[in-house]
């Protein structure tokens, strides 16, 4: 394996990020959601609001709206495809894997992150890591809110 992605792979990743940015998955609202979680990244001005509908400890469905840079919005879209239908335990494991990929440049890229693999290059740009992790931190806040009984929660990245 080469130390960094080959040019062709870079191009593929860039197209994947733009596709999610222009056509975000799971966009919209869920009127009957258990939890609404909002996240804000003041460094870049990224915003994300997600509604989470749980069935026991499983995330039955989610809906996301947001605005901001392509990294932040593509990450939320990619995340939504990956986590829909998964258990809270599985989501936490994937979240840890994703954050590890972004903070440990050179670590092997996990095989089960789906399109999120396209964001591995973000690890080289510390200031963009918060863009990429905003949706995940917001989802984690939403899960914690569910465990406290549901409702709304907002976070601002420090
Ligand atoms: Zn951003």
mmCIF file of C-alpha atoms and ligand atoms in Angstrom:
data_model
loop_
_atom_site.group_PDB
_atom_site.id
_atom_site.type_symbol
_atom_site.label_atom_id
_atom_site.label_comp_id
_atom_site.label_asym_id
_atom_site.label_seq_id
_atom_site.Cartn_x
_atom_site.Cartn_y
_atom_site.Cartn_z
ATOM 1 C CA UNK A 1 0.000 0.000 0.000
ATOM 2 C CA UNK A 2 1.344 3.454 -0.875
ATOM 3 C CA UNK A 3 1.689 5.921 1.991
ATOM 4 C CA UNK A 4 -0.797 8.321 0.431
ATOM 5 C CA UNK A 5 -3.643 7.794 -2.045
ATOM 6 C CA UNK A 6 -2.717 7.690 -5.703
ATOM 7 C CA UNK A 7 -3.873 10.647 -7.837
ATOM 8 C CA UNK A 8 -6.676 8.592 -9.379
ATOM 9 C CA UNK A 9 -8.003 7.691 -5.939
ATOM 10 C CA UNK A 10 -7.775 11.352 -4.833
ATOM 11 C CA UNK A 11 -9.930 12.296 -7.798
ATOM 12 C CA UNK A 12 -12.445 9.566 -7.012
ATOM 13 C CA UNK A 13 -12.663 10.737 -3.397
ATOM 14 C CA UNK A 14 -13.130 14.355 -4.456
ATOM 15 C CA UNK A 15 -16.025 13.385 -6.720
ATOM 16 C CA UNK A 16 -17.608 11.303 -3.967
ATOM 17 C CA UNK A 17 -17.408 14.232 -1.517
ATOM 18 C CA UNK A 18 -18.943 16.623 -4.061
ATOM 19 C CA UNK A 19 -21.708 14.144 -4.867
ATOM 20 C CA UNK A 20 -22.729 13.921 -1.189
ATOM 21 C CA UNK A 21 -22.425 17.701 -0.832
ATOM 22 C CA UNK A 22 -24.682 18.385 -3.815
ATOM 23 C CA UNK A 23 -27.101 15.518 -3.170
ATOM 24 C CA UNK A 24 -27.147 14.985 0.592
ATOM 25 C CA UNK A 25 -28.671 11.680 1.700
ATOM 26 C CA UNK A 26 -31.351 11.547 4.396
ATOM 27 C CA UNK A 27 -32.049 15.240 3.960
ATOM 28 C CA UNK A 28 -35.243 16.591 5.475
ATOM 29 C CA UNK A 29 -37.160 16.254 8.707
ATOM 30 C CA UNK A 30 -38.763 13.529 10.813
ATOM 31 C CA UNK A 31 -41.894 14.893 12.507
ATOM 32 C CA UNK A 32 -42.054 12.024 15.028
ATOM 33 C CA UNK A 33 -38.341 12.022 15.926
ATOM 34 C CA UNK A 34 -37.315 11.225 19.510
ATOM 35 C CA UNK A 35 -34.393 13.647 19.530
ATOM 36 C CA UNK A 36 -33.309 16.793 17.703
ATOM 37 C CA UNK A 37 -29.595 17.600 17.891
ATOM 38 C CA UNK A 38 -27.874 20.698 16.567
ATOM 39 C CA UNK A 39 -24.165 21.220 16.032
ATOM 40 C CA UNK A 40 -22.149 24.285 15.116
ATOM 41 C CA UNK A 41 -18.501 24.618 14.160
ATOM 42 C CA UNK A 42 -17.581 28.296 14.619
ATOM 43 C CA UNK A 43 -14.123 27.849 13.096
ATOM 44 C CA UNK A 44 -15.667 27.256 9.676
ATOM 45 C CA UNK A 45 -19.301 28.297 10.198
ATOM 46 C CA UNK A 46 -20.671 24.789 9.590
ATOM 47 C CA UNK A 47 -24.127 23.963 10.909
ATOM 48 C CA UNK A 48 -25.945 20.675 11.142
ATOM 49 C CA UNK A 49 -29.335 19.795 12.602
ATOM 50 C CA UNK A 50 -30.421 16.171 12.795
ATOM 51 C CA UNK A 51 -33.574 14.448 13.894
ATOM 52 C CA UNK A 52 -33.196 10.953 15.264
ATOM 53 C CA UNK A 53 -35.872 8.313 15.484
ATOM 54 C CA UNK A 54 -34.973 5.378 17.714
ATOM 55 C CA UNK A 55 -36.531 1.935 18.014
ATOM 56 C CA UNK A 56 -35.207 0.685 21.346
ATOM 57 C CA UNK A 57 -31.439 0.978 21.084
ATOM 58 C CA UNK A 58 -31.500 1.032 17.298
ATOM 59 C CA UNK A 59 -31.422 4.211 15.198
ATOM 60 C CA UNK A 60 -34.473 3.458 13.046
ATOM 61 C CA UNK A 61 -34.145 6.581 10.909
ATOM 62 C CA UNK A 62 -32.565 10.016 10.810
ATOM 63 C CA UNK A 63 -32.933 13.241 8.869
ATOM 64 C CA UNK A 64 -30.317 15.970 8.480
ATOM 65 C CA UNK A 65 -30.308 19.565 7.321
ATOM 66 C CA UNK A 66 -27.281 21.796 7.375
ATOM 67 C CA UNK A 67 -25.097 24.310 5.670
ATOM 68 C CA UNK A 68 -21.403 24.892 5.514
ATOM 69 C CA UNK A 69 -18.363 23.615 3.716
ATOM 70 C CA UNK A 70 -18.372 20.542 1.504
ATOM 71 C CA UNK A 71 -16.414 18.469 4.052
ATOM 72 C CA UNK A 72 -18.903 19.086 6.862
ATOM 73 C CA UNK A 73 -22.003 18.480 4.756
ATOM 74 C CA UNK A 74 -20.619 15.481 2.857
ATOM 75 C CA UNK A 75 -19.524 13.908 6.132
ATOM 76 C CA UNK A 76 -23.070 14.202 7.515
ATOM 77 C CA UNK A 77 -24.541 12.707 4.362
ATOM 78 C CA UNK A 78 -22.064 9.813 4.331
ATOM 79 C CA UNK A 79 -22.650 9.240 8.042
ATOM 80 C CA UNK A 80 -26.419 9.132 7.588
ATOM 81 C CA UNK A 81 -26.125 6.288 5.075
ATOM 82 C CA UNK A 82 -23.818 4.363 7.360
ATOM 83 C CA UNK A 83 -25.671 4.683 10.681
ATOM 84 C CA UNK A 84 -29.332 4.355 9.615
ATOM 85 C CA UNK A 85 -30.704 1.146 11.100
ATOM 86 C CA UNK A 86 -27.655 0.461 13.288
ATOM 87 C CA UNK A 87 -27.576 -0.075 17.049
ATOM 88 C CA UNK A 88 -26.238 2.601 19.390
ATOM 89 C CA UNK A 89 -23.286 0.360 20.265
ATOM 90 C CA UNK A 90 -22.402 -0.120 16.613
ATOM 91 C CA UNK A 91 -22.737 3.619 15.926
ATOM 92 C CA UNK A 92 -20.369 4.448 18.788
ATOM 93 C CA UNK A 93 -17.840 1.940 17.459
ATOM 94 C CA UNK A 94 -18.029 3.426 13.933
ATOM 95 C CA UNK A 95 -17.754 6.940 15.345
ATOM 96 C CA UNK A 96 -14.568 5.977 17.198
ATOM 97 C CA UNK A 97 -13.163 4.392 14.039
ATOM 98 C CA UNK A 98 -13.919 7.479 11.978
ATOM 99 C CA UNK A 99 -12.364 9.866 14.497
ATOM 100 C CA UNK A 100 -9.310 7.615 14.768
ATOM 101 C CA UNK A 101 -8.912 7.721 10.973
ATOM 102 C CA UNK A 102 -8.945 11.534 11.078
ATOM 103 C CA UNK A 103 -6.607 12.053 14.010
ATOM 104 C CA UNK A 104 -4.059 9.312 13.387
ATOM 105 C CA UNK A 105 -2.704 9.987 9.898
ATOM 106 C CA UNK A 106 -1.051 6.794 8.754
ATOM 107 C CA UNK A 107 -3.276 4.422 10.703
ATOM 108 C CA UNK A 108 -4.841 1.743 8.499
ATOM 109 C CA UNK A 109 -8.178 2.903 7.099
ATOM 110 C CA UNK A 110 -11.048 0.842 8.522
ATOM 111 C CA UNK A 111 -12.926 -1.222 5.963
ATOM 112 C CA UNK A 112 -16.445 -0.652 7.251
ATOM 113 C CA UNK A 113 -16.808 3.131 6.988
ATOM 114 C CA UNK A 114 -18.411 3.142 3.540
ATOM 115 C CA UNK A 115 -18.066 6.407 1.616
ATOM 116 C CA UNK A 116 -16.537 8.073 4.708
ATOM 117 C CA UNK A 117 -13.264 6.494 3.612
ATOM 118 C CA UNK A 118 -13.123 9.381 1.093
ATOM 119 C CA UNK A 119 -12.475 11.785 3.982
ATOM 120 C CA UNK A 120 -9.229 10.123 5.117
ATOM 121 C CA UNK A 121 -7.197 12.917 3.461
ATOM 122 C CA UNK A 122 -8.726 15.397 5.935
ATOM 123 C CA UNK A 123 -6.357 13.976 8.578
ATOM 124 C CA UNK A 124 -3.598 16.071 6.999
ATOM 125 C CA UNK A 125 -5.469 19.342 7.658
ATOM 126 C CA UNK A 126 -6.043 19.766 11.395
ATOM 127 C CA UNK A 127 -8.415 22.718 10.983
ATOM 128 C CA UNK A 128 -10.718 20.670 8.730
ATOM 129 C CA UNK A 129 -10.987 17.741 11.127
ATOM 130 C CA UNK A 130 -13.690 19.624 13.061
ATOM 131 C CA UNK A 131 -15.643 20.036 9.828
ATOM 132 C CA UNK A 132 -15.530 16.287 9.246
ATOM 133 C CA UNK A 133 -16.387 15.289 12.824
ATOM 134 C CA UNK A 134 -19.188 17.830 13.415
ATOM 135 C CA UNK A 135 -21.986 15.485 12.311
ATOM 136 C CA UNK A 136 -20.586 12.622 14.400
ATOM 137 C CA UNK A 137 -20.250 14.730 17.549
ATOM 138 C CA UNK A 138 -23.787 15.982 17.009
ATOM 139 C CA UNK A 139 -25.060 12.420 16.615
ATOM 140 C CA UNK A 140 -23.270 11.396 19.822
ATOM 141 C CA UNK A 141 -24.930 14.315 21.619
ATOM 142 C CA UNK A 142 -28.288 13.142 20.253
ATOM 143 C CA UNK A 143 -27.702 9.619 21.575
ATOM 144 C CA UNK A 144 -26.780 11.003 24.996
ATOM 145 C CA UNK A 145 -29.917 13.104 24.900
ATOM 146 C CA UNK A 146 -31.993 9.991 24.164
ATOM 147 C CA UNK A 147 -30.429 8.306 27.199
ATOM 148 C CA UNK A 148 -31.479 11.327 29.264
ATOM 149 C CA UNK A 149 -35.054 10.973 28.041
ATOM 150 C CA UNK A 150 -35.189 12.641 24.621
ATOM 151 C CA UNK A 151 -35.787 16.216 23.502
ATOM 152 C CA UNK A 152 -33.384 18.698 21.974
ATOM 153 C CA UNK A 153 -29.695 19.340 22.426
ATOM 154 C CA UNK A 154 -27.264 21.830 20.892
ATOM 155 C CA UNK A 155 -23.479 21.904 20.833
ATOM 156 C CA UNK A 156 -20.793 24.282 19.737
ATOM 157 C CA UNK A 157 -17.414 22.841 18.874
ATOM 158 C CA UNK A 158 -14.725 24.235 21.147
HETATM 159 ZN ZN1 LIG B 1 -16.159 23.316 7.447
#
